[in-house]
Amino acid sequence: MKHLFAALCAALAGTAWAEPDPANWQDVLDEANGQTVYWNAWGGSTTINDFIEWVGTRVEEEHGVKLEHVKLTDTADAVSRVIAEKSAGQDADGAIDLIWINGANFSAMKEADLLFGPFAEALPNWQFVDVDGKTVTTDFTVPTEGFESPWAMAQVVFIYDSEVLPEPPKSAEAIRDWAAMNPGRFTFPQPPDFLGTTFLKQMLIELVEDPTILQQPAGDDYAQVTAPLWDWLQDVTPDLWRAGRAYPQTGPSQLQLINDGEVDMAISFSPGEATTAIANQQLPESARTFVLEDGTLGNASFVAIPYNASAKAGALVVADFLMSPEAQLRAQDPEVLGFSTVLDMAAIPADDRAGFDALELGVATLSPAELGQALPEPHPSWMTRIEADWAERYGVGN
């Protein structure tokens, strides 16, 4: 019996050791070679889809990892899939290997122990990440603790047609007043689309009496704190595009409305999106970008690996490549994505730094100085409750 117990312990220990360890990177690369990684990521942007396809080409060329982009309309769908697998006892060979994730979805998976890791800080390219100057170790106030790795920085900007709107409104009050004078010329994506919810959070941060309260979980004072947002929406909604009876479903849909001359400005979470859209003939050459006078929200995009992923080693390789100077430079190119980098320019090799220094950000992209300091994201609980309340009050069909 003693020998049987010892054998069982050894078998269990062997199972634990079988998990890939990013600290032993060559072992990870050996295991990853030949794996297929199913990356569940938002699929609503052609430029992002093309970038993910390029990532797949590069990791297959370099490491023999095949990348399949599972296009999502809502990241919560991937979270629900992992939860369903756990409920069914499927603790290995899961359908999802990597998720583009942040905010409430990350918080929910972390709290439910649905994530593999910690892994991020052991990845080879972590040495280049700007951990002091950028918000890459917390996600909507929740410590990441190595359970997700960053691959892009984002900050809210507003895109507008400068020929139609020479002086755009740069505060919540100014947007409300401008919308009243120009009915039908503004809208935002329909929550729970992340940009639609982001717009609601951006307005709340400006309208709330003390924005620091949003750094804590929403509590019994939720109704009191959010009352100014609902008052503002009550004023502005009748003056939105189609009188608030319909909303674009995605960020790219907003840009199409600008290009079609139906609205005059749109929210974006990518400072370089306007320049990229001009290059792709999705916006007129007169498109420009601005930020609100009191600042705008900023955060990082992360990837995480489910606890039961089938190709953990391959997922680690993809996560690491996304933080590489090569991938970061391509993502920042305004003709590709125009995303801001997560890297510390002082930490990367000189040849790579020269590539960033030579990159032209484009006519519609604000410089870091023009963007100003990004405002912190609220705790995820505020977003969850605001989304539900907005759907009850303003959801299409209500």
mmCIF file of C-alpha atoms in Angstrom:
data_model
loop_
_atom_site.group_PDB
_atom_site.id
_atom_site.type_symbol
_atom_site.label_atom_id
_atom_site.label_comp_id
_atom_site.label_asym_id
_atom_site.label_seq_id
_atom_site.Cartn_x
_atom_site.Cartn_y
_atom_site.Cartn_z
ATOM 1 C CA MET A 1 0.000 0.000 0.000
ATOM 2 C CA LYS A 2 2.885 2.342 0.867
ATOM 3 C CA HIS A 3 4.461 1.728 -2.545
ATOM 4 C CA LEU A 4 1.117 2.290 -4.283
ATOM 5 C CA PHE A 5 0.687 5.604 -2.463
ATOM 6 C CA ALA A 6 4.198 6.666 -3.433
ATOM 7 C CA ALA A 7 3.527 5.769 -7.074
ATOM 8 C CA LEU A 8 0.303 7.780 -7.034
ATOM 9 C CA CYS A 9 2.078 10.799 -5.585
ATOM 10 C CA ALA A 10 4.767 10.498 -8.232
ATOM 11 C CA ALA A 11 2.149 10.319 -10.973
ATOM 12 C CA LEU A 12 0.367 13.392 -9.660
ATOM 13 C CA ALA A 13 3.653 15.229 -9.323
ATOM 14 C CA GLY A 14 4.514 14.268 -12.871
ATOM 15 C CA THR A 15 1.242 15.780 -14.044
ATOM 16 C CA ALA A 16 2.052 19.055 -12.292
ATOM 17 C CA TRP A 17 5.580 19.117 -13.749
ATOM 18 C CA ALA A 18 4.133 18.588 -17.217
ATOM 19 C CA GLU A 19 2.873 22.191 -17.237
ATOM 20 C CA PRO A 20 5.217 24.326 -19.372
ATOM 21 C CA ASP A 21 7.520 26.560 -17.348
ATOM 22 C CA PRO A 22 8.422 29.831 -19.107
ATOM 23 C CA ALA A 23 11.563 30.025 -16.968
ATOM 24 C CA ASN A 24 12.813 27.033 -19.004
ATOM 25 C CA TRP A 25 12.281 28.712 -22.353
ATOM 26 C CA GLN A 26 14.010 26.175 -24.568
ATOM 27 C CA ASP A 27 11.744 23.465 -23.147
ATOM 28 C CA VAL A 28 8.751 25.676 -23.936
ATOM 29 C CA LEU A 29 9.941 26.172 -27.516
ATOM 30 C CA ASP A 30 10.498 22.440 -27.974
ATOM 31 C CA GLU A 31 7.015 21.625 -26.678
ATOM 32 C CA ALA A 32 5.356 24.417 -28.663
ATOM 33 C CA ASN A 33 6.770 23.270 -32.009
ATOM 34 C CA GLY A 34 3.877 21.689 -33.917
ATOM 35 C CA GLN A 35 1.123 22.941 -31.611
ATOM 36 C CA THR A 36 -1.956 24.819 -32.820
ATOM 37 C CA VAL A 37 -2.968 27.782 -30.662
ATOM 38 C CA TYR A 38 -6.596 28.885 -30.752
ATOM 39 C CA TRP A 39 -6.523 32.602 -29.927
ATOM 40 C CA ASN A 40 -9.972 33.924 -29.039
ATOM 41 C CA ALA A 41 -9.838 37.620 -29.880
ATOM 42 C CA TRP A 42 -12.239 40.327 -30.978
ATOM 43 C CA GLY A 43 -12.791 39.996 -34.711
ATOM 44 C CA GLY A 44 -14.585 43.254 -35.504
ATOM 45 C CA SER A 45 -11.664 45.080 -37.135
ATOM 46 C CA THR A 46 -10.066 44.164 -40.451
ATOM 47 C CA THR A 47 -6.766 45.788 -39.470
ATOM 48 C CA ILE A 48 -6.581 43.852 -36.182
ATOM 49 C CA ASN A 49 -7.528 40.622 -37.949
ATOM 50 C CA ASP A 50 -4.747 41.234 -40.473
ATOM 51 C CA PHE A 51 -2.255 41.889 -37.673
ATOM 52 C CA ILE A 52 -3.198 38.643 -35.916
ATOM 53 C CA GLU A 53 -2.776 36.801 -39.231
ATOM 54 C CA TRP A 54 0.722 38.302 -39.518
ATOM 55 C CA VAL A 55 1.520 37.189 -35.955
ATOM 56 C CA GLY A 56 0.456 33.692 -36.954
ATOM 57 C CA THR A 57 2.770 33.752 -39.951
ATOM 58 C CA ARG A 58 5.727 34.871 -37.832
ATOM 59 C CA VAL A 59 5.310 32.397 -34.956
ATOM 60 C CA GLU A 60 4.903 29.548 -37.434
ATOM 61 C CA GLU A 61 8.027 30.613 -39.339
ATOM 62 C CA GLU A 62 10.117 31.041 -36.204
ATOM 63 C CA HIS A 63 8.765 28.395 -33.858
ATOM 64 C CA GLY A 64 6.498 26.004 -35.750
ATOM 65 C CA VAL A 65 3.405 27.243 -33.884
ATOM 66 C CA LYS A 66 0.201 27.427 -35.915
ATOM 67 C CA LEU A 67 -2.148 30.236 -34.832
ATOM 68 C CA GLU A 68 -5.905 30.122 -35.411
ATOM 69 C CA HIS A 69 -7.841 33.336 -34.777
ATOM 70 C CA VAL A 70 -11.249 32.564 -33.255
ATOM 71 C CA LYS A 71 -13.104 35.803 -33.953
ATOM 72 C CA LEU A 72 -15.276 37.040 -31.080
ATOM 73 C CA THR A 73 -17.916 39.711 -30.888
ATOM 74 C CA ASP A 74 -17.796 39.650 -27.069
ATOM 75 C CA THR A 75 -14.898 38.371 -24.945
ATOM 76 C CA ALA A 76 -17.441 37.172 -22.383
ATOM 77 C CA ASP A 77 -18.303 34.379 -24.822
ATOM 78 C CA ALA A 78 -14.812 32.916 -24.385
ATOM 79 C CA VAL A 79 -15.025 33.264 -20.615
ATOM 80 C CA SER A 80 -18.370 31.443 -20.635
ATOM 81 C CA ARG A 81 -16.820 28.634 -22.694
ATOM 82 C CA VAL A 82 -14.048 28.075 -20.136
ATOM 83 C CA ILE A 83 -16.573 28.179 -17.284
ATOM 84 C CA ALA A 84 -18.712 25.589 -19.075
ATOM 85 C CA GLU A 85 -15.710 23.329 -19.592
ATOM 86 C CA LYS A 86 -14.775 23.566 -15.919
ATOM 87 C CA SER A 87 -18.354 22.778 -14.905
ATOM 88 C CA ALA A 88 -18.212 19.703 -17.134
ATOM 89 C CA GLY A 89 -14.951 18.573 -15.533
ATOM 90 C CA GLN A 90 -12.870 19.267 -18.644
ATOM 91 C CA ASP A 91 -9.703 20.335 -16.856
ATOM 92 C CA ALA A 92 -7.453 19.602 -19.830
ATOM 93 C CA ASP A 93 -7.620 19.824 -23.629
ATOM 94 C CA GLY A 94 -9.793 22.934 -23.510
ATOM 95 C CA ALA A 95 -10.957 24.600 -26.715
ATOM 96 C CA ILE A 96 -9.327 27.958 -25.944
ATOM 97 C CA ASP A 97 -5.568 28.470 -25.666
ATOM 98 C CA LEU A 98 -5.266 32.249 -25.531
ATOM 99 C CA ILE A 99 -7.732 35.111 -24.913
ATOM 100 C CA TRP A 100 -7.427 38.828 -25.639
ATOM 101 C CA ILE A 101 -8.789 40.022 -22.354
ATOM 102 C CA ASN A 102 -8.978 42.776 -19.753
ATOM 103 C CA GLY A 103 -11.251 44.388 -17.220
ATOM 104 C CA ALA A 104 -14.240 42.519 -15.856
ATOM 105 C CA ASN A 105 -13.508 39.387 -17.903
ATOM 106 C CA PHE A 106 -9.994 39.079 -16.496
ATOM 107 C CA SER A 107 -11.216 39.779 -12.979
ATOM 108 C CA ALA A 108 -13.887 37.075 -13.253
ATOM 109 C CA MET A 109 -11.470 34.451 -14.608
ATOM 110 C CA LYS A 110 -8.804 35.270 -12.043
ATOM 111 C CA GLU A 111 -11.245 35.125 -9.153
ATOM 112 C CA ALA A 112 -12.592 31.761 -10.349
ATOM 113 C CA ASP A 113 -9.084 30.255 -10.758
ATOM 114 C CA LEU A 114 -9.602 29.784 -14.494
ATOM 115 C CA LEU A 115 -6.178 31.047 -15.573
ATOM 116 C CA PHE A 116 -2.839 29.363 -16.163
ATOM 117 C CA GLY A 117 0.117 31.007 -14.514
ATOM 118 C CA PRO A 118 1.639 33.144 -13.315
ATOM 119 C CA PHE A 119 3.709 33.324 -16.506
ATOM 120 C CA ALA A 120 4.059 36.886 -17.835
ATOM 121 C CA GLU A 121 7.116 38.075 -15.935
ATOM 122 C CA ALA A 122 9.074 34.917 -16.841
ATOM 123 C CA LEU A 123 8.672 35.449 -20.594
ATOM 124 C CA PRO A 124 11.925 36.461 -22.349
ATOM 125 C CA ASN A 125 10.529 39.704 -23.777
ATOM 126 C CA TRP A 126 9.176 40.892 -20.418
ATOM 127 C CA GLN A 127 12.611 42.470 -19.850
ATOM 128 C CA PHE A 128 11.668 45.150 -22.401
ATOM 129 C CA VAL A 129 8.254 46.064 -20.930
ATOM 130 C CA ASP A 130 7.859 49.489 -19.321
ATOM 131 C CA VAL A 131 6.586 48.367 -15.910
ATOM 132 C CA ASP A 132 7.197 51.772 -14.288
ATOM 133 C CA GLY A 133 5.757 54.139 -16.866
ATOM 134 C CA LYS A 134 2.761 52.154 -18.110
ATOM 135 C CA THR A 135 -0.161 50.376 -16.482
ATOM 136 C CA VAL A 136 0.865 46.816 -17.264
ATOM 137 C CA THR A 137 0.739 45.158 -13.826
ATOM 138 C CA THR A 138 -2.847 46.087 -12.954
ATOM 139 C CA ASP A 139 -5.968 45.655 -15.062
ATOM 140 C CA PHE A 140 -8.882 47.956 -14.187
ATOM 141 C CA THR A 141 -7.353 48.248 -10.662
ATOM 142 C CA VAL A 142 -7.005 44.419 -10.350
ATOM 143 C CA PRO A 143 -3.369 43.236 -9.921
ATOM 144 C CA THR A 144 -2.415 41.000 -12.842
ATOM 145 C CA GLU A 145 0.144 39.041 -10.765
ATOM 146 C CA GLY A 146 1.585 37.534 -13.943
ATOM 147 C CA PHE A 147 -1.651 35.865 -15.085
ATOM 148 C CA GLU A 148 -1.850 37.986 -18.243
ATOM 149 C CA SER A 149 0.759 39.693 -20.396
ATOM 150 C CA PRO A 150 0.363 43.084 -22.119
ATOM 151 C CA TRP A 151 0.622 43.608 -25.853
ATOM 152 C CA ALA A 152 -0.755 47.098 -26.553
ATOM 153 C CA MET A 153 -1.439 50.362 -24.793
ATOM 154 C CA ALA A 154 -4.631 52.238 -25.476
ATOM 155 C CA GLN A 155 -6.054 55.645 -24.628
ATOM 156 C CA VAL A 156 -9.432 57.113 -25.454
ATOM 157 C CA VAL A 157 -9.422 59.644 -28.273
ATOM 158 C CA PHE A 158 -12.181 61.116 -30.371
ATOM 159 C CA ILE A 159 -11.989 61.089 -34.167
ATOM 160 C CA TYR A 160 -13.654 63.881 -36.120
ATOM 161 C CA ASP A 161 -13.848 65.378 -39.603
ATOM 162 C CA SER A 162 -12.038 68.697 -39.280
ATOM 163 C CA GLU A 163 -13.663 70.113 -42.416
ATOM 164 C CA VAL A 164 -17.147 69.572 -40.997
ATOM 165 C CA LEU A 165 -16.329 70.201 -37.324
ATOM 166 C CA PRO A 166 -13.460 72.704 -37.012
ATOM 167 C CA GLU A 167 -13.822 73.081 -33.212
ATOM 168 C CA PRO A 168 -14.883 69.774 -31.651
ATOM 169 C CA PRO A 169 -16.454 69.691 -28.164
ATOM 170 C CA LYS A 170 -13.885 68.721 -25.529
ATOM 171 C CA SER A 171 -15.890 68.007 -22.376
ATOM 172 C CA ALA A 172 -19.027 66.138 -21.357
ATOM 173 C CA GLU A 173 -20.920 69.406 -21.015
ATOM 174 C CA ALA A 174 -19.671 70.638 -24.378
ATOM 175 C CA ILE A 175 -20.676 67.369 -26.077
ATOM 176 C CA ARG A 176 -24.169 67.652 -24.610
ATOM 177 C CA ASP A 177 -24.547 71.264 -25.753
ATOM 178 C CA TRP A 178 -23.100 70.579 -29.201
ATOM 179 C CA ALA A 179 -25.389 67.550 -29.677
ATOM 180 C CA ALA A 180 -28.404 69.699 -28.784
ATOM 181 C CA MET A 181 -27.431 72.188 -31.485
ATOM 182 C CA ASN A 182 -26.561 69.459 -33.990
ATOM 183 C CA PRO A 183 -29.081 66.659 -33.459
ATOM 184 C CA GLY A 184 -28.294 63.348 -35.076
ATOM 185 C CA ARG A 185 -24.597 64.090 -35.581
ATOM 186 C CA PHE A 186 -23.165 62.016 -32.724
ATOM 187 C CA THR A 187 -23.465 58.471 -31.450
ATOM 188 C CA PHE A 188 -21.442 55.751 -29.718
ATOM 189 C CA PRO A 189 -21.342 51.955 -30.088
ATOM 190 C CA GLN A 190 -24.117 50.060 -28.371
ATOM 191 C CA PRO A 191 -23.060 48.587 -25.016
ATOM 192 C CA PRO A 192 -21.925 45.964 -24.163
ATOM 193 C CA ASP A 193 -19.552 46.678 -27.047
ATOM 194 C CA PHE A 194 -16.396 47.677 -25.174
ATOM 195 C CA LEU A 195 -16.178 51.080 -26.870
ATOM 196 C CA GLY A 196 -19.774 51.880 -25.995
ATOM 197 C CA THR A 197 -19.186 50.986 -22.355
ATOM 198 C CA THR A 198 -15.906 52.929 -22.452
ATOM 199 C CA PHE A 199 -17.788 56.027 -23.566
ATOM 200 C CA LEU A 200 -20.156 55.692 -20.606
ATOM 201 C CA LYS A 201 -17.205 55.303 -18.227
ATOM 202 C CA GLN A 202 -15.452 58.308 -19.766
ATOM 203 C CA MET A 203 -18.494 60.471 -19.210
ATOM 204 C CA LEU A 204 -18.946 59.162 -15.652
ATOM 205 C CA ILE A 205 -15.341 59.969 -14.710
ATOM 206 C CA GLU A 206 -15.834 63.562 -15.812
ATOM 207 C CA LEU A 207 -19.288 63.983 -14.310
ATOM 208 C CA VAL A 208 -18.803 62.292 -10.933
ATOM 209 C CA GLU A 209 -17.992 64.547 -7.999
ATOM 210 C CA ASP A 210 -14.974 62.502 -6.854
ATOM 211 C CA PRO A 211 -13.502 60.202 -9.559
ATOM 212 C CA THR A 212 -11.250 58.427 -7.050
ATOM 213 C CA ILE A 213 -14.295 56.632 -5.649
ATOM 214 C CA LEU A 214 -14.425 54.684 -8.927
ATOM 215 C CA GLN A 215 -11.137 52.979 -8.033
ATOM 216 C CA GLN A 216 -13.001 50.992 -5.380
ATOM 217 C CA PRO A 217 -15.675 48.345 -6.046
ATOM 218 C CA ALA A 218 -19.172 49.713 -6.607
ATOM 219 C CA GLY A 219 -21.109 49.659 -3.349
ATOM 220 C CA ASP A 220 -24.306 50.866 -1.751
ATOM 221 C CA ASP A 221 -23.632 54.380 -3.057
ATOM 222 C CA TYR A 222 -23.752 53.195 -6.696
ATOM 223 C CA ALA A 223 -27.020 54.978 -7.514
ATOM 224 C CA GLN A 224 -25.853 58.248 -5.982
ATOM 225 C CA VAL A 225 -22.449 58.151 -7.671
ATOM 226 C CA THR A 226 -23.808 57.337 -11.138
ATOM 227 C CA ALA A 227 -26.817 59.714 -11.005
ATOM 228 C CA PRO A 228 -24.978 62.493 -12.933
ATOM 229 C CA LEU A 229 -24.301 60.056 -15.798
ATOM 230 C CA TRP A 230 -27.956 59.097 -16.147
ATOM 231 C CA ASP A 231 -29.000 62.763 -15.969
ATOM 232 C CA TRP A 232 -26.505 63.558 -18.744
ATOM 233 C CA LEU A 233 -27.738 60.667 -20.895
ATOM 234 C CA GLN A 234 -31.341 61.701 -20.400
ATOM 235 C CA ASP A 235 -30.439 65.087 -21.891
ATOM 236 C CA VAL A 236 -28.270 63.875 -24.765
ATOM 237 C CA THR A 237 -29.927 60.641 -25.943
ATOM 238 C CA PRO A 238 -32.788 62.282 -27.906
ATOM 239 C CA ASP A 239 -30.176 64.248 -29.866
ATOM 240 C CA LEU A 240 -28.078 61.243 -30.841
ATOM 241 C CA TRP A 241 -27.959 59.683 -34.299
ATOM 242 C CA ARG A 242 -31.406 58.228 -35.056
ATOM 243 C CA ALA A 243 -32.597 59.864 -31.826
ATOM 244 C CA GLY A 244 -30.966 57.122 -29.775
ATOM 245 C CA ARG A 245 -33.280 54.447 -31.197
ATOM 246 C CA ALA A 246 -30.358 52.661 -32.888
ATOM 247 C CA TYR A 247 -26.613 52.507 -32.325
ATOM 248 C CA PRO A 248 -23.630 51.305 -34.350
ATOM 249 C CA GLN A 249 -22.601 47.844 -33.225
ATOM 250 C CA THR A 250 -18.818 48.360 -33.299
ATOM 251 C CA GLY A 251 -16.107 50.991 -33.434
ATOM 252 C CA PRO A 252 -15.477 50.483 -37.165
ATOM 253 C CA SER A 253 -19.207 51.019 -37.738
ATOM 254 C CA GLN A 254 -18.822 54.511 -36.239
ATOM 255 C CA LEU A 255 -16.022 55.314 -38.661
ATOM 256 C CA GLN A 256 -18.216 54.234 -41.536
ATOM 257 C CA LEU A 257 -20.846 56.709 -40.331
ATOM 258 C CA ILE A 258 -18.240 59.501 -40.406
ATOM 259 C CA ASN A 259 -17.084 58.442 -43.852
ATOM 260 C CA ASP A 260 -20.710 58.403 -45.049
ATOM 261 C CA GLY A 261 -21.268 61.910 -43.654
ATOM 262 C CA GLU A 262 -23.901 60.775 -41.146
ATOM 263 C CA VAL A 263 -22.060 61.752 -37.947
ATOM 264 C CA ASP A 264 -19.184 64.105 -37.196
ATOM 265 C CA MET A 265 -17.129 62.321 -34.557
ATOM 266 C CA ALA A 266 -16.526 58.928 -32.954
ATOM 267 C CA ILE A 267 -14.835 57.485 -29.876
ATOM 268 C CA SER A 268 -11.745 55.303 -30.307
ATOM 269 C CA PHE A 269 -9.379 53.486 -27.966
ATOM 270 C CA SER A 270 -6.460 53.705 -30.411
ATOM 271 C CA PRO A 271 -4.626 57.027 -30.798
ATOM 272 C CA GLY A 272 -3.459 55.965 -34.259
ATOM 273 C CA GLU A 273 -6.757 54.624 -35.574
ATOM 274 C CA ALA A 274 -7.648 57.743 -37.572
ATOM 275 C CA THR A 275 -4.323 57.745 -39.395
ATOM 276 C CA THR A 276 -4.668 54.037 -40.140
ATOM 277 C CA ALA A 277 -8.241 54.531 -41.366
ATOM 278 C CA ILE A 278 -7.147 57.365 -43.667
ATOM 279 C CA ALA A 279 -4.432 55.132 -45.120
ATOM 280 C CA ASN A 280 -7.033 52.400 -45.700
ATOM 281 C CA GLN A 281 -9.485 54.892 -47.260
ATOM 282 C CA GLN A 282 -11.962 54.311 -44.435
ATOM 283 C CA LEU A 283 -11.957 57.982 -43.405
ATOM 284 C CA PRO A 284 -11.534 61.242 -45.323
ATOM 285 C CA GLU A 285 -8.092 62.864 -45.316
ATOM 286 C CA SER A 286 -9.555 65.669 -43.194
ATOM 287 C CA ALA A 287 -10.076 63.270 -40.264
ATOM 288 C CA ARG A 288 -8.233 64.274 -37.097
ATOM 289 C CA THR A 289 -8.045 63.249 -33.432
ATOM 290 C CA PHE A 290 -8.576 65.062 -30.126
ATOM 291 C CA VAL A 291 -8.788 64.289 -26.414
ATOM 292 C CA LEU A 292 -11.021 65.836 -23.778
ATOM 293 C CA GLU A 293 -9.630 68.769 -21.861
ATOM 294 C CA ASP A 294 -9.657 66.956 -18.496
ATOM 295 C CA GLY A 295 -8.015 63.800 -19.850
ATOM 296 C CA THR A 296 -9.164 60.436 -21.149
ATOM 297 C CA LEU A 297 -9.134 56.807 -20.044
ATOM 298 C CA GLY A 298 -6.126 54.642 -20.733
ATOM 299 C CA ASN A 299 -5.396 50.942 -20.294
ATOM 300 C CA ALA A 300 -3.446 48.003 -21.658
ATOM 301 C CA SER A 301 -4.614 45.126 -23.813
ATOM 302 C CA PHE A 302 -3.579 41.762 -22.387
ATOM 303 C CA VAL A 303 -3.591 38.098 -23.323
ATOM 304 C CA ALA A 304 -4.268 35.301 -20.837
ATOM 305 C CA ILE A 305 -4.122 31.514 -21.003
ATOM 306 C CA PRO A 306 -7.016 29.406 -19.621
ATOM 307 C CA TYR A 307 -6.099 26.889 -16.940
ATOM 308 C CA ASN A 308 -7.171 23.979 -19.183
ATOM 309 C CA ALA A 309 -5.666 25.174 -22.484
ATOM 310 C CA SER A 310 -4.572 22.427 -24.848
ATOM 311 C CA ALA A 311 -1.517 24.261 -26.174
ATOM 312 C CA LYS A 312 -0.083 26.175 -23.231
ATOM 313 C CA ALA A 313 3.468 26.134 -24.573
ATOM 314 C CA GLY A 314 2.338 27.484 -27.930
ATOM 315 C CA ALA A 315 0.254 30.146 -26.170
ATOM 316 C CA LEU A 316 3.325 31.234 -24.196
ATOM 317 C CA VAL A 317 5.264 31.592 -27.448
ATOM 318 C CA VAL A 318 2.539 33.785 -28.961
ATOM 319 C CA ALA A 319 2.259 35.900 -25.792
ATOM 320 C CA ASP A 320 6.018 36.419 -25.778
ATOM 321 C CA PHE A 321 6.156 37.303 -29.476
ATOM 322 C CA LEU A 322 3.441 39.929 -28.996
ATOM 323 C CA MET A 323 5.793 41.755 -26.589
ATOM 324 C CA SER A 324 8.773 41.535 -28.947
ATOM 325 C CA PRO A 325 10.177 44.764 -30.428
ATOM 326 C CA GLU A 326 9.354 43.374 -33.881
ATOM 327 C CA ALA A 327 5.657 42.879 -33.126
ATOM 328 C CA GLN A 328 5.401 46.090 -31.108
ATOM 329 C CA LEU A 329 6.916 48.166 -33.908
ATOM 330 C CA ARG A 330 4.528 46.708 -36.453
ATOM 331 C CA ALA A 331 1.544 47.306 -34.161
ATOM 332 C CA GLN A 332 2.548 50.955 -33.696
ATOM 333 C CA ASP A 333 2.895 51.569 -37.430
ATOM 334 C CA PRO A 334 -0.155 53.721 -38.292
ATOM 335 C CA GLU A 335 -0.500 51.920 -41.607
ATOM 336 C CA VAL A 336 -0.956 48.654 -39.683
ATOM 337 C CA LEU A 337 -2.666 49.364 -36.329
ATOM 338 C CA GLY A 338 -1.352 52.580 -34.798
ATOM 339 C CA PHE A 339 -1.346 51.071 -31.280
ATOM 340 C CA SER A 340 0.910 52.512 -28.583
ATOM 341 C CA THR A 341 3.706 50.246 -27.409
ATOM 342 C CA VAL A 342 4.061 48.550 -24.013
ATOM 343 C CA LEU A 343 7.862 48.688 -24.289
ATOM 344 C CA ASP A 344 10.430 50.867 -22.561
ATOM 345 C CA MET A 345 12.472 52.494 -25.327
ATOM 346 C CA ALA A 346 15.506 52.681 -23.034
ATOM 347 C CA ALA A 347 15.413 48.917 -22.481
ATOM 348 C CA ILE A 348 15.238 47.604 -26.042
ATOM 349 C CA PRO A 349 18.275 47.047 -28.302
ATOM 350 C CA ALA A 350 19.553 50.106 -30.165
ATOM 351 C CA ASP A 351 18.637 48.723 -33.606
ATOM 352 C CA ASP A 352 15.044 48.194 -32.511
ATOM 353 C CA ARG A 353 14.881 51.629 -30.894
ATOM 354 C CA ALA A 354 16.000 53.175 -34.185
ATOM 355 C CA GLY A 355 12.995 51.588 -35.861
ATOM 356 C CA PHE A 356 10.629 53.244 -33.397
ATOM 357 C CA ASP A 357 12.449 56.581 -33.702
ATOM 358 C CA ALA A 358 12.066 56.496 -37.490
ATOM 359 C CA LEU A 359 8.368 55.650 -37.416
ATOM 360 C CA GLU A 360 6.100 58.416 -38.709
ATOM 361 C CA LEU A 361 2.969 58.399 -36.549
ATOM 362 C CA GLY A 362 0.878 60.186 -39.156
ATOM 363 C CA VAL A 363 -1.077 63.391 -39.616
ATOM 364 C CA ALA A 364 -4.073 62.348 -37.508
ATOM 365 C CA THR A 365 -2.139 60.828 -34.592
ATOM 366 C CA LEU A 366 -1.545 62.854 -31.442
ATOM 367 C CA SER A 367 1.918 62.804 -29.924
ATOM 368 C CA PRO A 368 2.338 61.412 -26.387
ATOM 369 C CA ALA A 369 2.541 64.997 -25.110
ATOM 370 C CA GLU A 370 -0.720 65.895 -26.861
ATOM 371 C CA LEU A 371 -2.432 62.805 -25.448
ATOM 372 C CA GLY A 372 -1.487 63.800 -21.923
ATOM 373 C CA GLN A 373 -1.604 61.560 -18.872
ATOM 374 C CA ALA A 374 -4.089 58.715 -19.221
ATOM 375 C CA LEU A 375 -6.825 58.489 -16.598
ATOM 376 C CA PRO A 376 -7.100 55.216 -14.643
ATOM 377 C CA GLU A 377 -9.839 52.724 -15.402
ATOM 378 C CA PRO A 378 -12.604 52.275 -12.793
ATOM 379 C CA HIS A 379 -12.930 49.006 -10.902
ATOM 380 C CA PRO A 380 -14.630 46.378 -13.151
ATOM 381 C CA SER A 381 -17.758 46.297 -10.963
ATOM 382 C CA TRP A 382 -18.738 49.779 -12.148
ATOM 383 C CA MET A 383 -18.658 48.695 -15.792
ATOM 384 C CA THR A 384 -20.732 45.593 -15.142
ATOM 385 C CA ARG A 385 -23.509 47.494 -13.381
ATOM 386 C CA ILE A 386 -23.479 50.442 -15.780
ATOM 387 C CA GLU A 387 -23.792 48.102 -18.791
ATOM 388 C CA ALA A 388 -26.813 46.386 -17.246
ATOM 389 C CA ASP A 389 -28.438 49.684 -16.276
ATOM 390 C CA TRP A 390 -27.860 51.229 -19.693
ATOM 391 C CA ALA A 391 -29.432 48.187 -21.403
ATOM 392 C CA GLU A 392 -32.491 48.473 -19.149
ATOM 393 C CA ARG A 393 -32.865 52.225 -19.709
ATOM 394 C CA TYR A 394 -31.702 52.728 -23.287
ATOM 395 C CA GLY A 395 -31.221 49.355 -24.962
ATOM 396 C CA VAL A 396 -32.713 49.213 -28.426
ATOM 397 C CA GLY A 397 -36.331 48.179 -28.185
ATOM 398 C CA ASN A 398 -36.827 49.769 -24.762
#
